[in-house]
Coordinates of C-alpha atoms in Angstrom, one line a residue:
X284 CA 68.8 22.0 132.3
X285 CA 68.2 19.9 129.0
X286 CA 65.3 17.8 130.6
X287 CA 63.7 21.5 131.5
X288 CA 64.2 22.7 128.1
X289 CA 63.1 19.9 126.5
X290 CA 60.2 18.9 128.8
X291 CA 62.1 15.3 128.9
X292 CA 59.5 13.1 130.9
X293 CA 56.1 13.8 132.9
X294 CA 55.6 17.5 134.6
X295 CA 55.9 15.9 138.0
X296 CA 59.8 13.7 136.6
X297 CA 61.3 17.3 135.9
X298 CA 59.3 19.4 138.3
X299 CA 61.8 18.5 141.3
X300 CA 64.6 19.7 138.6
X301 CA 63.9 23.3 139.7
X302 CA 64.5 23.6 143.9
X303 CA 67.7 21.9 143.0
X304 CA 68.4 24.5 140.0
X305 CA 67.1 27.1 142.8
X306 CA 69.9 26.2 145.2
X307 CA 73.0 26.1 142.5
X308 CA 71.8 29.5 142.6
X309 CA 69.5 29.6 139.2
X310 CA 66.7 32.7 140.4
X311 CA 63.4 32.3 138.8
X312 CA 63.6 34.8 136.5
X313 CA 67.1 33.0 134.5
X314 CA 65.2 29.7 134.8
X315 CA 62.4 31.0 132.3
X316 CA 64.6 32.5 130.2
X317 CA 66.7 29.8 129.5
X318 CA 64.1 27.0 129.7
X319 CA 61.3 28.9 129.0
X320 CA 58.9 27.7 131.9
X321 CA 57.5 30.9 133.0
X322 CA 58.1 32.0 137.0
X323 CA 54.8 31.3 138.1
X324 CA 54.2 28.1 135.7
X325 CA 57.9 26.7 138.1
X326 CA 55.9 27.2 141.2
X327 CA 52.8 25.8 140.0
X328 CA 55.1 23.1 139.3
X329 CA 57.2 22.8 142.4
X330 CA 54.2 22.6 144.5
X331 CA 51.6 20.4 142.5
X332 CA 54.8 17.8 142.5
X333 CA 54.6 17.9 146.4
X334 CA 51.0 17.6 146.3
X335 CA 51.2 14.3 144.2
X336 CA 53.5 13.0 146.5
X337 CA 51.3 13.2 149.2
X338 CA 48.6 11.6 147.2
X339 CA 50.6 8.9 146.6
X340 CA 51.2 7.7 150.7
X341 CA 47.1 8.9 151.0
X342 CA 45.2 7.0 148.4
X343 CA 45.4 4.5 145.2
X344 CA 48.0 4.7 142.2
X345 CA 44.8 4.5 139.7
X346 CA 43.7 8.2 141.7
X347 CA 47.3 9.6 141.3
X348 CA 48.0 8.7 137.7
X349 CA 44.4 10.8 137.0
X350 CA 46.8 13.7 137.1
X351 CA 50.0 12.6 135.0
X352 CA 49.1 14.6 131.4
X353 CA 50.8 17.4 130.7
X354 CA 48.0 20.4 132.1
X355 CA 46.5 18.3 135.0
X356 CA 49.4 20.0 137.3
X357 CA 47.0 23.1 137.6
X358 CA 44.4 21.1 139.8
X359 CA 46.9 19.7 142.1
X360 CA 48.2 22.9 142.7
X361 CA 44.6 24.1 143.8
X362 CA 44.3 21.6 146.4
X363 CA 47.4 22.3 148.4
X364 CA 45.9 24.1 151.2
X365 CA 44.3 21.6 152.1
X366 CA 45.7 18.8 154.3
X367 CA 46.5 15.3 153.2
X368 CA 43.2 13.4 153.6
X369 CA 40.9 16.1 152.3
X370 CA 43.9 16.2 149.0
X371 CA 43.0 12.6 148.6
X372 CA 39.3 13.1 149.3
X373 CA 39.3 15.9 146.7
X374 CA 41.5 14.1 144.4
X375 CA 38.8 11.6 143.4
X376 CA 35.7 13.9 143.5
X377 CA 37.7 15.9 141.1
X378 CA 38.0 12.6 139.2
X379 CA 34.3 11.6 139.4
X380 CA 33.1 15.2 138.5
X381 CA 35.6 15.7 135.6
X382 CA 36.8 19.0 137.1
X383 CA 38.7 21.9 135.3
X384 CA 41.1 24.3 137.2
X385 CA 38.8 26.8 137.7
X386 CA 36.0 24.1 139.5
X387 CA 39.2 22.9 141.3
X388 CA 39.9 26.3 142.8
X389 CA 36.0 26.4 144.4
X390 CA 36.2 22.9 145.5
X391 CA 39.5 23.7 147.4
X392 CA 38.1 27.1 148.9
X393 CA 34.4 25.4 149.8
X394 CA 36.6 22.4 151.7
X395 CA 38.9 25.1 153.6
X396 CA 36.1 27.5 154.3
X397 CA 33.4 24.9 155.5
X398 CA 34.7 24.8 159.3
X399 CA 34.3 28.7 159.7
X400 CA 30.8 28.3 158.9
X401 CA 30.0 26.7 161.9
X402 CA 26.7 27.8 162.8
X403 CA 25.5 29.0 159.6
X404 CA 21.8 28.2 158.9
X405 CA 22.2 24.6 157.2
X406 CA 25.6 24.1 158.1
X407 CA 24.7 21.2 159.9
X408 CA 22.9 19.4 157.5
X409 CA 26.3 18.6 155.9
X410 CA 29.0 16.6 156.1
X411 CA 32.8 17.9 156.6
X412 CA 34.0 15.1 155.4
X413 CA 32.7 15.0 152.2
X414 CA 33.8 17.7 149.0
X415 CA 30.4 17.4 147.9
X416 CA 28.7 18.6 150.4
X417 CA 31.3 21.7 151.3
X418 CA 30.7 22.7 147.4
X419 CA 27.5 22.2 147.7
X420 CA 26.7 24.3 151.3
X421 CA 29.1 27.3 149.7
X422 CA 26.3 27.1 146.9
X423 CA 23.7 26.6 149.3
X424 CA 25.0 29.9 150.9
X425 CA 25.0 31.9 147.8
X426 CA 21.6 31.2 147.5
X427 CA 20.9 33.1 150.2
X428 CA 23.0 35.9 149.3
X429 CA 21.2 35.6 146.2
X430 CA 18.0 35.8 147.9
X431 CA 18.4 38.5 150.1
X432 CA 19.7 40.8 147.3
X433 CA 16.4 40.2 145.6
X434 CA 17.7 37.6 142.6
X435 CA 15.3 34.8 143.0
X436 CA 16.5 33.5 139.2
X437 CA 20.3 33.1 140.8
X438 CA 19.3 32.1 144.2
X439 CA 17.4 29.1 142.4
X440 CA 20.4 28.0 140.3
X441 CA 23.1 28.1 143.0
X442 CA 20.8 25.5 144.8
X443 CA 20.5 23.6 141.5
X444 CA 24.1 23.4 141.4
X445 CA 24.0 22.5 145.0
X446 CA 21.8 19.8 144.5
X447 CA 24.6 18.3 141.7
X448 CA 27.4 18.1 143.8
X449 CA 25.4 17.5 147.6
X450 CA 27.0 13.8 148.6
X451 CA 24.8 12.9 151.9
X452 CA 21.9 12.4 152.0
X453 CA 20.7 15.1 154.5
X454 CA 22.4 17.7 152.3
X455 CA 20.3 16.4 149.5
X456 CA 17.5 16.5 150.9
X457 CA 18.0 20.0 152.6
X458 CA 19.1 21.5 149.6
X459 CA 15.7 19.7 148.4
X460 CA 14.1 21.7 151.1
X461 CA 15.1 24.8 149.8
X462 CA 13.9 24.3 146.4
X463 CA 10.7 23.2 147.2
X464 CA 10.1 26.3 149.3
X465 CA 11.0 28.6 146.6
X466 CA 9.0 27.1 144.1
X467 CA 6.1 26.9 146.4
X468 CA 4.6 29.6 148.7
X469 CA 7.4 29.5 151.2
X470 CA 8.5 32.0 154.1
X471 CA 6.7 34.6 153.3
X472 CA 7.9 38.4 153.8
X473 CA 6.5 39.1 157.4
X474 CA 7.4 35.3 158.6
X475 CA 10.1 34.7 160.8
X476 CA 12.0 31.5 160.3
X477 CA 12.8 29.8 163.4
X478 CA 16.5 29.0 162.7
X479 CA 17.1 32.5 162.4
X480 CA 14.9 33.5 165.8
X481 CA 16.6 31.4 167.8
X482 CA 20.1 30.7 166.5
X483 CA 22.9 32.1 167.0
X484 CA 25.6 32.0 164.2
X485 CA 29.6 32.3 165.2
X486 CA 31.3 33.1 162.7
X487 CA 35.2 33.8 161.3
X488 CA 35.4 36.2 158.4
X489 CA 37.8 35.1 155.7
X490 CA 40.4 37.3 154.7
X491 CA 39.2 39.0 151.3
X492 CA 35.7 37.7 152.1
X493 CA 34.0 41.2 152.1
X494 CA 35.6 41.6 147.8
X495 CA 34.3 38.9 147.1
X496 CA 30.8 39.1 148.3
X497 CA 28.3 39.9 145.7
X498 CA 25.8 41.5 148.4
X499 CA 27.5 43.3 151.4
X500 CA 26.1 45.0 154.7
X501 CA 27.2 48.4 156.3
X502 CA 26.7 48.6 160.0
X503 CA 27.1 51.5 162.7
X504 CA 29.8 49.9 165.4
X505 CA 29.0 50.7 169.2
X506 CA 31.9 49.8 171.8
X507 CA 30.6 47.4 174.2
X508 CA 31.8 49.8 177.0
X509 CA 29.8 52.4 175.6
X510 CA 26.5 50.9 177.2
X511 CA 22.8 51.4 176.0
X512 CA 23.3 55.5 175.7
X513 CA 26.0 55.1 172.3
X514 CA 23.7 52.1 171.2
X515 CA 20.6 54.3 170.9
X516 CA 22.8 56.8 169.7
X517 CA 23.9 54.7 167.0
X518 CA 22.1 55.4 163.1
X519 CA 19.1 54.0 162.6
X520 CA 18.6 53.5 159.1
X521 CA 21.1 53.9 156.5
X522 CA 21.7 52.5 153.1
X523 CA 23.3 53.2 149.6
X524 CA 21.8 55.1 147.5
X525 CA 22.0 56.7 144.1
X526 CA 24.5 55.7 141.1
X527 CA 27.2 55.4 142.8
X528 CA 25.9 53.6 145.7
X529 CA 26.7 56.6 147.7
X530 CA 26.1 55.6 152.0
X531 CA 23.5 57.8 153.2
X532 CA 22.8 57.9 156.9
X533 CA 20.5 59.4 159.1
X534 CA 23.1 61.2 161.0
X535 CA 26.8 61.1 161.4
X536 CA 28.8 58.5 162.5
X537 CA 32.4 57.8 162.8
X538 CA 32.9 53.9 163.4
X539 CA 31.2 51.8 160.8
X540 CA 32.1 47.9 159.2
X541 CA 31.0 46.2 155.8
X542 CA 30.5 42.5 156.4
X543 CA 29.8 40.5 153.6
X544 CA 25.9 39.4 152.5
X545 CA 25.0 36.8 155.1
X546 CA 21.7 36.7 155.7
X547 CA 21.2 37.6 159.5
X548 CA 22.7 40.7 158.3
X549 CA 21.9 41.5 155.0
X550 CA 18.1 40.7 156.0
X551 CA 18.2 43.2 158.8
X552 CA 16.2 46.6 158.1
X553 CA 16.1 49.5 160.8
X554 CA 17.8 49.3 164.0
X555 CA 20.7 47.0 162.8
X556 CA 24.2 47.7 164.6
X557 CA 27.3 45.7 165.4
X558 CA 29.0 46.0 169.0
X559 CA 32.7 45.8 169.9
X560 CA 33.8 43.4 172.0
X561 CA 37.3 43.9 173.2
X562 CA 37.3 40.3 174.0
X563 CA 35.7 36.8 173.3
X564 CA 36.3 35.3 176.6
X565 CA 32.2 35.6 178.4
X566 CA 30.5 36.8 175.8
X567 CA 29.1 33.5 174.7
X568 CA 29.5 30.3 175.5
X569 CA 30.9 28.9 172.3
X570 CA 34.0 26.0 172.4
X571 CA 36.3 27.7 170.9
X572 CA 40.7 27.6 171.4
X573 CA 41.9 29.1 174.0
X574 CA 44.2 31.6 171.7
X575 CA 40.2 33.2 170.5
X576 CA 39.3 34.1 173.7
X577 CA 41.5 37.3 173.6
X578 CA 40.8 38.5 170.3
X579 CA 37.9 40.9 169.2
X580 CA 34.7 40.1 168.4
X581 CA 31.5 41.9 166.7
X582 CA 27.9 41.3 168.4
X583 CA 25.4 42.1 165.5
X584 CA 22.1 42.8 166.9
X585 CA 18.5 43.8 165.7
X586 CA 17.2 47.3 167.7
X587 CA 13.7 46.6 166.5
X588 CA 13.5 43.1 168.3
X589 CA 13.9 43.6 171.6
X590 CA 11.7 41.4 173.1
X591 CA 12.7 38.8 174.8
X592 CA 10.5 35.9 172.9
X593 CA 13.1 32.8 172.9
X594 CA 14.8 31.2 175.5
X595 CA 17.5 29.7 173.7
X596 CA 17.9 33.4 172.0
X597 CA 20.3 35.8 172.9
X598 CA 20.2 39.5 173.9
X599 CA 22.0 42.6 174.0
X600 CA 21.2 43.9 177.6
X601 CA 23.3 46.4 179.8
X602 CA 25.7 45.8 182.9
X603 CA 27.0 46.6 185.9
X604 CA 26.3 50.3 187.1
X605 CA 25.9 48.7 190.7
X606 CA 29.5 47.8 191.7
X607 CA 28.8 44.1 191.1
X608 CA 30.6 44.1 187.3
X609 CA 32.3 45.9 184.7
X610 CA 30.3 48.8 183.1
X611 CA 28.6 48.3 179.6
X612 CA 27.2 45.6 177.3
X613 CA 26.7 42.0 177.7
X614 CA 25.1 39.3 176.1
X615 CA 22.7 36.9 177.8
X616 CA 20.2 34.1 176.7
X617 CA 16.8 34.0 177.1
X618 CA 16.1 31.8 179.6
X619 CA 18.4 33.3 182.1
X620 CA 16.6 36.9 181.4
X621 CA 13.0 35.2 182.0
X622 CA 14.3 34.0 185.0
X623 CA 14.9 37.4 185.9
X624 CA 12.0 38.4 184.7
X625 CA 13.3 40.9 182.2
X626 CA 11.0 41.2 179.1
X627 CA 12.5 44.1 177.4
X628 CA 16.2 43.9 176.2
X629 CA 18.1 46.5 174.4
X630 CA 18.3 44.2 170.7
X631 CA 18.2 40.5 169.8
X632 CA 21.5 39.5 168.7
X633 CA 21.7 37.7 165.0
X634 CA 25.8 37.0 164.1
X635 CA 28.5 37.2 166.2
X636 CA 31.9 37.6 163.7
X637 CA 35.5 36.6 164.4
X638 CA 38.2 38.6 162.4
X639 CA 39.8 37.4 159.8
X640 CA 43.3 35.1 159.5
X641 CA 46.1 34.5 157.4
X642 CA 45.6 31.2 156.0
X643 CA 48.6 30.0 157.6
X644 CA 47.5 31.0 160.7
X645 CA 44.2 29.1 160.4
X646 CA 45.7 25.8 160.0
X647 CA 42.9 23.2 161.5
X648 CA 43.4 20.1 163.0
X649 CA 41.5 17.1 162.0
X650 CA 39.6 17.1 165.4
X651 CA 39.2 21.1 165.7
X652 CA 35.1 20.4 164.6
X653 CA 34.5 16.7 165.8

């Protein structure tokens, strides 16, 4: 209890002091008033020390002792969510970047959130493996949300920022890319840019994803079973409107979903609606675990584009009605429909979303996204 008091040592010398104070019984609350180490400031504590010790069996002492001064517990306490190799990885960009806690916290959440991303336009134009380019494609993603909420100022400086931290070369030069094509003429307003046409994103929401979104998308929900009759029953057009940002539709509705800002979504105009899929399993051909084949999914699809233009696209089409399958929606590709020679589908589909985790249910293994 003196050494607590009296701060005898380095944070991370005392910091095991206070499990074992825990167990004699000691709650958190009597620790800070006796010591004076707020409840929260213990855990940070606790926790950073377990970090270290991590760092210390996954990289060099010169790394670890970055952290020693009284303060630095703060940014190994942002890192622990993340496994031990991206700790160490982390560890020294937070070094060569000179990192404060706040920067810490982004560098953590980029890392953790990269692998959800999969299929996000860009995504693959960076690496996994490196912090720097997991800060750099959450920048490279705000720049879009940026964009497609009309900010061209902000969209420019998250890719400025991108282009800072970017480690690869491809992300560098991607991020490039996107620079150039703002300063100069660019996609223009009635292009279509073929990553969007013909890609398909799968995505998992993060929990607390739609707060934090700075632009945010509010779509009509069909039920897959519903077939094409509730999906041209479905709103049209709606929006926010007014000071308040008050949701005005065309007609009523009673099943709608915010999703945050991404750009296959926010960019969509009349006709957009999501569809409920009871269950992953057949609805696209995505590797995935076996658990996510059970849970829910929502198709997001265009109404106004319902040609059937790219064979590695995907469409919203109906099924069954003729005893071969299961009444309602389905998704198909392209190529199989031209095959079939249908021209006409019922929306082209731009996002397919997972629902959100708990953190500690989204544990992933270091060969999840090989």
């Amino acid at each position: 209890m003196e050494v607590l008091i009296n701060r005898m040592g380095l944070w991370y010398e005392y910091a095991p002091l206070i499990p074992s104070l825990t167990q004699e019984g000691f709650t958190p609350a009597t620790l800070e008033e006796i010591t004076g180490i707020a409840s929260s400031e213990q855990n940070r504590l606790v926790v950073a020390s377990q970090v270290r010790e991590s760092l210390i069996e996954s990289t060099d002492p010169d790394t670890v002792s970055y952290f020693d001064p009284p303060g630095y517990s703060e940014l190994l306490y942002e890192i622990r969510l993340l496994n031990n190799q991206q700790r160490a990885s982390a560890a020294r960009f937070i070094i060569a970047q000179k990192f404060d806690g706040k920067e810490t916290q982004e560098l953590a959440k980029a890392m953790k959130d990269f692998p959800r991303r999969y299929g996000d336009r860009g995504w693959e134009s960076f690496n996994r493996n490196l912090p720097g380019d997991c800060l750099g494609f959450m920048y490279f993603r705000q720049a879009q949300e940026h964009k497609t909420a009309s900010s061209p100022e902000l969209s420019k400086a998250a890719l400025e920022r991108a282009l800072q931290v970017v480690e690869s070369d491809k992300a560098k030069k991607r991020v490039e890319e996107e620079l150039e094509r703002k300063g100069g003429e660019g996609i223009g307003e009635g292009d279509v840019d073929s990553d969007v046409l013909v890609r398909v994103p799968v995505v998992r929401m993060a929990v607390g994803e739609v707060a934090e979104s700075s632009v945010v998308a509010i779509l009509p929900v069909c039920k897959a079973e519903g077939r094409e009759i509730e999906l041209e029953a479905a709103p049209w057009e709606c929006g926010m409107g007014g000071e308040f940002g008050v949701l005005e539709a065309e007609k009523g509705w009673t099943r709608w979903v915010v999703l945050p800002g991404w750009e296959p979504v926010a960019t969509l105009k009349r006709g957009g609606v999501a569809v409920l899929f009871p269950k992953a399993k057949g609805v696209l051909a995505w590797k995935g675990k076996k658990r996510e084949t059970d849970e829910e999914i929502l198709v997001v699809a265009d109404r106004g584009r319902t040609e059937v233009a790219a064979d590695d696209g995907f469409y919203l089409v109906a099924s069954g009605g003729n005893g071969s399958a299961e009444e309602g929606l389905k998704v198909e590709k392209g190529v199989k429909l031209k095959e079939m020679g249908v021209e006409k589908s019922l929306g082209t589909v731009v996002l397919v979303v997972r629902p959100p985790r708990e953190e500690n249910e989204d544990q992933l293994a270091d060969d999840d996204w090989e």
